[in-house]
Short mmCIF file of C-alpha atoms in Angstrom, two decimals:
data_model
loop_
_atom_site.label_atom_id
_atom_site.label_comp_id
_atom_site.label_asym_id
_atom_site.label_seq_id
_atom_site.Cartn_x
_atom_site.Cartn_y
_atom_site.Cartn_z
CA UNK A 1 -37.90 58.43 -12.57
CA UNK A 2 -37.27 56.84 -9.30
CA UNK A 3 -40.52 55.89 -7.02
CA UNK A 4 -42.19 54.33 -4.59
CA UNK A 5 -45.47 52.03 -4.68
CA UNK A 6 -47.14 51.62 -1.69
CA UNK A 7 -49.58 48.77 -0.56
CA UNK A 8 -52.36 49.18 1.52
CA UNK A 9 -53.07 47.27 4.22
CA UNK A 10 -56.27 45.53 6.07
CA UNK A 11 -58.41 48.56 7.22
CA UNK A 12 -58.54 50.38 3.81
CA UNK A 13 -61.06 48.26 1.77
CA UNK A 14 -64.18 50.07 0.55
CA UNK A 15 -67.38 49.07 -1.07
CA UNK A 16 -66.96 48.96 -4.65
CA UNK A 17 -63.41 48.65 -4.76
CA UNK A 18 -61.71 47.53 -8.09
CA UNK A 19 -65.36 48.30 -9.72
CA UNK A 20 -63.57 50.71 -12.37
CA UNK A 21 -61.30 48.49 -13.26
CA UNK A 22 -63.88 45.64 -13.82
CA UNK A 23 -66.41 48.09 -15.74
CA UNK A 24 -63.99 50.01 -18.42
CA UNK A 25 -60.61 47.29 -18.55
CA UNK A 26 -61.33 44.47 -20.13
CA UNK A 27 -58.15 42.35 -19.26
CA UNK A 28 -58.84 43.29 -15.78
CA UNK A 29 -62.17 41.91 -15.92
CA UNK A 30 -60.80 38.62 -17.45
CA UNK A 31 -58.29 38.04 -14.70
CA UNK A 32 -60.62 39.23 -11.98
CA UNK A 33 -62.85 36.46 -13.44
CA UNK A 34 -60.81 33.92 -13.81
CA UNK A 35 -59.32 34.38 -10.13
CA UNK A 36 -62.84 34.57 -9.17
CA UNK A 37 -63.86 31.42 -10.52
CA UNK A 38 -60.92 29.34 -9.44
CA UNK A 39 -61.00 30.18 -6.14
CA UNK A 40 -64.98 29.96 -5.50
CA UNK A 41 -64.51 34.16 -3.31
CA UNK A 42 -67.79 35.34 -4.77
CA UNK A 43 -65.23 38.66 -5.45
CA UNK A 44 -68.24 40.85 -7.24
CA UNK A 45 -70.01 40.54 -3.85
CA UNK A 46 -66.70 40.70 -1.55
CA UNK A 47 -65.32 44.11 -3.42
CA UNK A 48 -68.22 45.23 -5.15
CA UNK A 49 -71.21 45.39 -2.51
CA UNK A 50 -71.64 45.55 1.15
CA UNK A 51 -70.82 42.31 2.25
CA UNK A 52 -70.64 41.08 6.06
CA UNK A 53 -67.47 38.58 5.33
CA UNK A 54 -65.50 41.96 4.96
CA UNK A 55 -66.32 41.87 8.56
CA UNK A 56 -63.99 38.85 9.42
CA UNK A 57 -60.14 38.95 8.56
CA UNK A 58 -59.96 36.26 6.72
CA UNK A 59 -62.08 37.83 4.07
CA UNK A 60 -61.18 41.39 4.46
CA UNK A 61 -57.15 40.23 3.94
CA UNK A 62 -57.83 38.09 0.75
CA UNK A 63 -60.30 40.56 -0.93
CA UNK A 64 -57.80 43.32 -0.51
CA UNK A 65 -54.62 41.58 -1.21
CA UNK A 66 -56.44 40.44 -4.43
CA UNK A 67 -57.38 43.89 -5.63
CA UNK A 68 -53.99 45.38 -4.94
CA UNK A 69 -51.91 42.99 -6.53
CA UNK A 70 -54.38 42.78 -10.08
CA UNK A 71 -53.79 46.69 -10.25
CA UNK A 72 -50.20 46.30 -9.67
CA UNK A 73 -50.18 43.54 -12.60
CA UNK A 74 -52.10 46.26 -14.87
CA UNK A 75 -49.45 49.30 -13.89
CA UNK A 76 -46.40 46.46 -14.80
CA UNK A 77 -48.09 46.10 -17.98
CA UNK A 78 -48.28 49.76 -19.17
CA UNK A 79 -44.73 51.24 -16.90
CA UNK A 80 -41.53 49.84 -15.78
CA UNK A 81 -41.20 49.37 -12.21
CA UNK A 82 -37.96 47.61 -12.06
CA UNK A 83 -35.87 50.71 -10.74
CA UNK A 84 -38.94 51.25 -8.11
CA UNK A 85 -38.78 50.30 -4.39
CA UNK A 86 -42.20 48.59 -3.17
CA UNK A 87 -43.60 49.14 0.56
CA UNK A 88 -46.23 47.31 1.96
CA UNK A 89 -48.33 48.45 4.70
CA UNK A 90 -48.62 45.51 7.17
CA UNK A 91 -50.64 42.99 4.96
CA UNK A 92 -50.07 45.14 2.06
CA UNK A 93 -46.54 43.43 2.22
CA UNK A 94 -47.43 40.73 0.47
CA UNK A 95 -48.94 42.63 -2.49
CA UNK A 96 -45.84 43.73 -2.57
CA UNK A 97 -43.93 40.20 -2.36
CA UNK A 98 -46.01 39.31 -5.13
CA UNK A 99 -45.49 41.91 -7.49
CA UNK A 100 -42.06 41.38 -7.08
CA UNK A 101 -41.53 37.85 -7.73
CA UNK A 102 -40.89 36.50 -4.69
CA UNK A 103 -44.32 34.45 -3.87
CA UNK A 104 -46.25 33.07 -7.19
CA UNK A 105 -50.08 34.17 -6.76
CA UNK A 106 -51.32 30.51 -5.50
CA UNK A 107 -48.83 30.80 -3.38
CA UNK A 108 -49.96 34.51 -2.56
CA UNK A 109 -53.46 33.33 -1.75
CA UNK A 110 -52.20 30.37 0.42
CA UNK A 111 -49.89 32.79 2.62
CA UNK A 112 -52.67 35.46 3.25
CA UNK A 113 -55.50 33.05 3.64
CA UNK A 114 -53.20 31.26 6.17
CA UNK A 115 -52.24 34.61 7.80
CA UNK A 116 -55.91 35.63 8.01
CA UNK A 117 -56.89 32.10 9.77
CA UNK A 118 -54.09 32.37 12.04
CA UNK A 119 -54.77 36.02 13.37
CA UNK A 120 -58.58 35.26 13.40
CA UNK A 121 -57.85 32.22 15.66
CA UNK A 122 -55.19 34.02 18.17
CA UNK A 123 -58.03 37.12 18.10
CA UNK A 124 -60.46 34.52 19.80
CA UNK A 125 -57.64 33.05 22.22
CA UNK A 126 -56.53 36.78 23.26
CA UNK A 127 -59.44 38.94 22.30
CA UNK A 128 -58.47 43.34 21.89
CA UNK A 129 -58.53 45.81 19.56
CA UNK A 130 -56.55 48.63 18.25
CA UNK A 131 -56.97 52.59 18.50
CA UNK A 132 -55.24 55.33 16.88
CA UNK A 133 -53.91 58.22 18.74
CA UNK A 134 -54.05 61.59 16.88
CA UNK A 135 -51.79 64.35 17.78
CA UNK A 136 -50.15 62.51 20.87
CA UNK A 137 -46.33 62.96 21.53
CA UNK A 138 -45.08 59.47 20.11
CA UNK A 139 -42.50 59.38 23.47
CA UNK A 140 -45.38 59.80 25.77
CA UNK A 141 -47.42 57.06 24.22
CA UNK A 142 -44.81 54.76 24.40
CA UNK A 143 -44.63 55.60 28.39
CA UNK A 144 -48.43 55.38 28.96
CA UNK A 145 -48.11 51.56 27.62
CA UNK A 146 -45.55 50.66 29.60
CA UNK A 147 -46.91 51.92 33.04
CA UNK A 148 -50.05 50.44 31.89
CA UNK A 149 -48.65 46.85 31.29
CA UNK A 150 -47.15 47.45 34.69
CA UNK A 151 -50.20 48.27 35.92
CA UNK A 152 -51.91 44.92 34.29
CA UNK A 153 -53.33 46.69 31.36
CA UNK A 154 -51.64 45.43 28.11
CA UNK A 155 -51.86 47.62 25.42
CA UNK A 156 -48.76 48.66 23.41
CA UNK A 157 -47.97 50.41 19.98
CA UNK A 158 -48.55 48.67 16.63
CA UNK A 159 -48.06 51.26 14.11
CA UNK A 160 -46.01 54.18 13.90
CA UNK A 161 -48.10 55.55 10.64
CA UNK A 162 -46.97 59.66 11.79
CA UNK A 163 -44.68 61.53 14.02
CA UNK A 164 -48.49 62.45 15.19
CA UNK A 165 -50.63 59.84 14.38
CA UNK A 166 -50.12 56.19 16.28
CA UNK A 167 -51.79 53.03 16.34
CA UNK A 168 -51.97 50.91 19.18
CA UNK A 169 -53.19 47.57 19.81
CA UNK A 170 -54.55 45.76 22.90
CA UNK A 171 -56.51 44.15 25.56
CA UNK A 172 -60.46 45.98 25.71
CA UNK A 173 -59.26 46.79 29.07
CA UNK A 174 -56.06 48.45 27.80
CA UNK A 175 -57.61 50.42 25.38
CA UNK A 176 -60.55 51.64 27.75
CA UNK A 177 -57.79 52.65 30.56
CA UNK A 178 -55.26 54.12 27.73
CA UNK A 179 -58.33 56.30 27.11
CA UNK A 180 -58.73 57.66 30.82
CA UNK A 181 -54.93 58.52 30.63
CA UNK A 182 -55.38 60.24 27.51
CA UNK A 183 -54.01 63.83 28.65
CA UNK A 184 -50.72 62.10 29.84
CA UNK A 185 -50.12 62.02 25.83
CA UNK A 186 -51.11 65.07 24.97
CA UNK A 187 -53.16 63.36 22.00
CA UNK A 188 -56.41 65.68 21.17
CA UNK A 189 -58.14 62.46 20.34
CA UNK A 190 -58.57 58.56 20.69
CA UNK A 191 -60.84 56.78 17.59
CA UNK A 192 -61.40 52.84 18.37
CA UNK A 193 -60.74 51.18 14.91
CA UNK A 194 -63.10 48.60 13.32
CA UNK A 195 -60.67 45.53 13.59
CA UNK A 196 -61.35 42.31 15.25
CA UNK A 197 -58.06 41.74 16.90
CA UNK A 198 -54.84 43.07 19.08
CA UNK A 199 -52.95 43.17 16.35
CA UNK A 200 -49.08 43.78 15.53
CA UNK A 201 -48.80 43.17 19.46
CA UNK A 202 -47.32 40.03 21.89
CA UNK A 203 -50.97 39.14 22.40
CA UNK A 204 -50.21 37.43 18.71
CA UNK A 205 -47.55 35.53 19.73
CA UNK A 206 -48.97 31.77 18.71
CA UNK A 207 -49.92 33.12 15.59
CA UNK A 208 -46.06 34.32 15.22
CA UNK A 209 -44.67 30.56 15.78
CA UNK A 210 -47.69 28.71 13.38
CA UNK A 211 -47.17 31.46 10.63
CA UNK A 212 -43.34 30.92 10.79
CA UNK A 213 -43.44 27.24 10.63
CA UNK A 214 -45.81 27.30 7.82
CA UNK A 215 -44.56 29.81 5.70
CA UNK A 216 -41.28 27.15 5.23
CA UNK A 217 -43.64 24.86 2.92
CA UNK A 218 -43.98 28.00 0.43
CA UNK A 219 -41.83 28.35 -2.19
CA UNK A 220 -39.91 32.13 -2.85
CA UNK A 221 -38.00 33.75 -5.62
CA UNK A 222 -35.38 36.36 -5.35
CA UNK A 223 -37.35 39.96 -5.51
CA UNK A 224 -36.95 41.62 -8.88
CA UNK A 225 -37.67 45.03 -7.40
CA UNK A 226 -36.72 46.25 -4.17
CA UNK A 227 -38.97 45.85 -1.39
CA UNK A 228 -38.91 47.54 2.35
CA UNK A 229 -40.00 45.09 4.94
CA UNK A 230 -42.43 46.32 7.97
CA UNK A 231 -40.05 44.77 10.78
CA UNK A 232 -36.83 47.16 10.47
CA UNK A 233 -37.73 49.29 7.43
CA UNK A 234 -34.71 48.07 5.49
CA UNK A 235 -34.86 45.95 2.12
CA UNK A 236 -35.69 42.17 1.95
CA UNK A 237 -33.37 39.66 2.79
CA UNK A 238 -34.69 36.43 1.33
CA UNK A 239 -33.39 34.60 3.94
CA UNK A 240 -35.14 36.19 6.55
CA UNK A 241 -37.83 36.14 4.80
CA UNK A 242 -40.11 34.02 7.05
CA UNK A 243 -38.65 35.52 10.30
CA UNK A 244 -39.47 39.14 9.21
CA UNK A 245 -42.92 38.39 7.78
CA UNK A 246 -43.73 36.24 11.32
CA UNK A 247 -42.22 39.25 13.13
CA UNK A 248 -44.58 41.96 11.67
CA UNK A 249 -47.49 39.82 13.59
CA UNK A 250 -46.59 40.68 17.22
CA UNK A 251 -44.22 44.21 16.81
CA UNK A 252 -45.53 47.59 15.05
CA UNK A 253 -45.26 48.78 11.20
CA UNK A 254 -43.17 51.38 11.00
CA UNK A 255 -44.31 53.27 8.44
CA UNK A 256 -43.11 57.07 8.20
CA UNK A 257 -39.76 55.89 9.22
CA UNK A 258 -39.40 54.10 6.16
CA UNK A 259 -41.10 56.57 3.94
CA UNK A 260 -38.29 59.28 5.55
CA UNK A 261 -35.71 56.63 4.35
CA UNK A 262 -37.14 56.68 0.79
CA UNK A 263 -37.06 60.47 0.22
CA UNK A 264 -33.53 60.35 2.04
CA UNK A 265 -32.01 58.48 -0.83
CA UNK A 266 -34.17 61.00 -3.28
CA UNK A 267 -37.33 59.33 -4.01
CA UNK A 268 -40.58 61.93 -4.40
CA UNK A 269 -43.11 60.23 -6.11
CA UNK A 270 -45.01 57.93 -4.16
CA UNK A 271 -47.75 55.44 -6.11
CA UNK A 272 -50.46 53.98 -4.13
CA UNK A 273 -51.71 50.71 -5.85
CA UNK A 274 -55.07 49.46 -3.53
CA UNK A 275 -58.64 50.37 -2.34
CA UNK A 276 -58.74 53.97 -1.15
CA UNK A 277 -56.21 56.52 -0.60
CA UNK A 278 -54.99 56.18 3.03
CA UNK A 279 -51.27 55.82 2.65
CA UNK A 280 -51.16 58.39 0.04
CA UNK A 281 -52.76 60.81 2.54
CA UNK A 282 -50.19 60.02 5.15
CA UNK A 283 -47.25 60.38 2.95
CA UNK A 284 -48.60 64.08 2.15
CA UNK A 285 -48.67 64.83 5.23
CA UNK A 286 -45.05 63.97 6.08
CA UNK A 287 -43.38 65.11 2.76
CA UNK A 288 -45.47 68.13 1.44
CA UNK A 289 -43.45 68.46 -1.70
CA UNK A 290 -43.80 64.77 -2.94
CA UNK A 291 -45.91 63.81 -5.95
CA UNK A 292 -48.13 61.50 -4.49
CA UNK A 293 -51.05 59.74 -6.70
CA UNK A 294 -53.32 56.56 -5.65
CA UNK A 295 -54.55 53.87 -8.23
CA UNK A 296 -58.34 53.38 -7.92
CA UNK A 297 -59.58 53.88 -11.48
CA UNK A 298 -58.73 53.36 -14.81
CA UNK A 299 -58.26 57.14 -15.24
CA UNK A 300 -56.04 56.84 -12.25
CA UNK A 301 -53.72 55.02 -14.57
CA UNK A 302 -54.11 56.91 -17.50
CA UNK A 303 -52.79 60.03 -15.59
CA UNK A 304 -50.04 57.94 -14.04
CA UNK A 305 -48.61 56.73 -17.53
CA UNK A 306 -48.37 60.30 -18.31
CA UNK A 307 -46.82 61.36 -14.97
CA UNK A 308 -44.13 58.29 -15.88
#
């Protein structure tokens, strides 16, 4: 069977996330443990209960990357995955990296924790947010930002998750005057989301050059499944491995485009491995007919082996 997992990204965590997992599989619990106590996270308290470090990226990137990529190590375990194609979900990329081979999972911590330090700092230099835009005409979005930035209001798209749902990211003042100029989208609504940053926009731009730089001390090993990278929706080139991962910082995720390239070369079975069910919801929405299941329980899995 040919699929597709998919990787959440910042945004999607929930209280209790992973909680399954650590109450009814025991070798999940081990290596949820053992991470735990290497690394000094407190995870029960960062996945498990309402905790205020969610609050800051730093936290929110690690504690999500973590839980993603110790369910994808419990899926490898029970089904084959080698013929699948992975797609991350802005930082659900490097779930995806991971699970692949190409980063070991020190070296997964050390990339995301870096990533989260980076974006947290540039959020301070150039602070923003991000908004989605529900049923807006994706064209007329993309001319309301530029007349904007013409007009000294920077705000510009970040994610292009549906044909009718957008993300954008930008200045508070960008945001609050994309808002007045709603109508000129013909979006039926705006909702401010709960990040703490512009992000995947220009107003990331030192974060772009210090990521880049330090991502050349990490080690990387040829993928062993197929991954589609954020930055051009095409599979990983190793060697622009750094370039493409810096990229993703300061330019949108373009999401459904890629998921449209997956069913075109006849994939229909999309498996979302991560807290909640967000990217499973979107791909239902854009391809009706596709089986679509997300992992957030150990009868998740059990259903899945039987699906596979």
């Amino acid at each position: 069977m040919k699929l597709a997992v998919l990787f959440p990204g910042q945004g999607s965590h929930t209280v209790g996330m992973g909680k399954d997992f650590y109450d009814h599989d025991p070798v999940f619990r081990t290596r949820f443990d053992q991470i735990d106590h290497r690394f000094h996270l407190d995870l029960k308290s960062l996945c498990f209960d309402f905790d205020p470090r969610m609050e800051d990226t730093r936290y929110a990137q690690l504690g999500t990357t973590i839980l993603s990529s110790l369910i994808v190590e419990n899926i490898m375990k029970r089904i084959d995955l080698t013929s699948a194609y992975f797609l991350g979900h802005s930082l659900g990329e490097y779930s995806a990296l991971y699970a692949s081979g190409v980063f070991t999972f020190d070296d997964l911590l050390r990339v995301v924790g870096k990533r989260g330090e980076i974006m947290a700092d540039a959020s301070k230099k150039h602070p923003g947010g991000m908004a989605a835009i529900l049923g807006g005409d994706e064209v007329l979005i993309e001319q309301l930002c530029d007349f904007l930035r013409k007009e000294g209001f920077y705000v510009t798209i970040a994610n292009y998750n549906l044909p009718s749902q957008t993300i954008i990211s930008g200045t508070l003042s960008g945001l609050e005057e994309f808002r007045k100029n709603l109508e000129m989208t013909s979006a039926k609504r705006m909702i401010l989301l709960k990040v703490s940053g512009p992000f995947h926009s220009p107003l990331m731009g030192d974060a772009r050059q210090e990521f880049e730089s330090f991502l050349k001390q990490i080690k990387r090993h040829n993928p062993r499944i197929t991954i589609l990278m954020n930055c051009d929706g095409k599979p990983l080139s190793l060697e622009r491995l750094d370039e493409c991962l810096a990229y993703q910082l300061c330019h949108p995720v373009r999401f459904y485009q890629s998921i449209h390239h997956l069913s075109n070369i006849g994939l229909n079975t999309f498996i979302e491995v991560g807290p909640g069910n967000i990217l499973g919801n979107l791909v239902r929405k854009l391809l009706p007919n596709a089986e679509v299941r997300s992992i957030n329980t150990v009868e998740d899995l059990t259903r899945l082996e039987e699906l596979c």
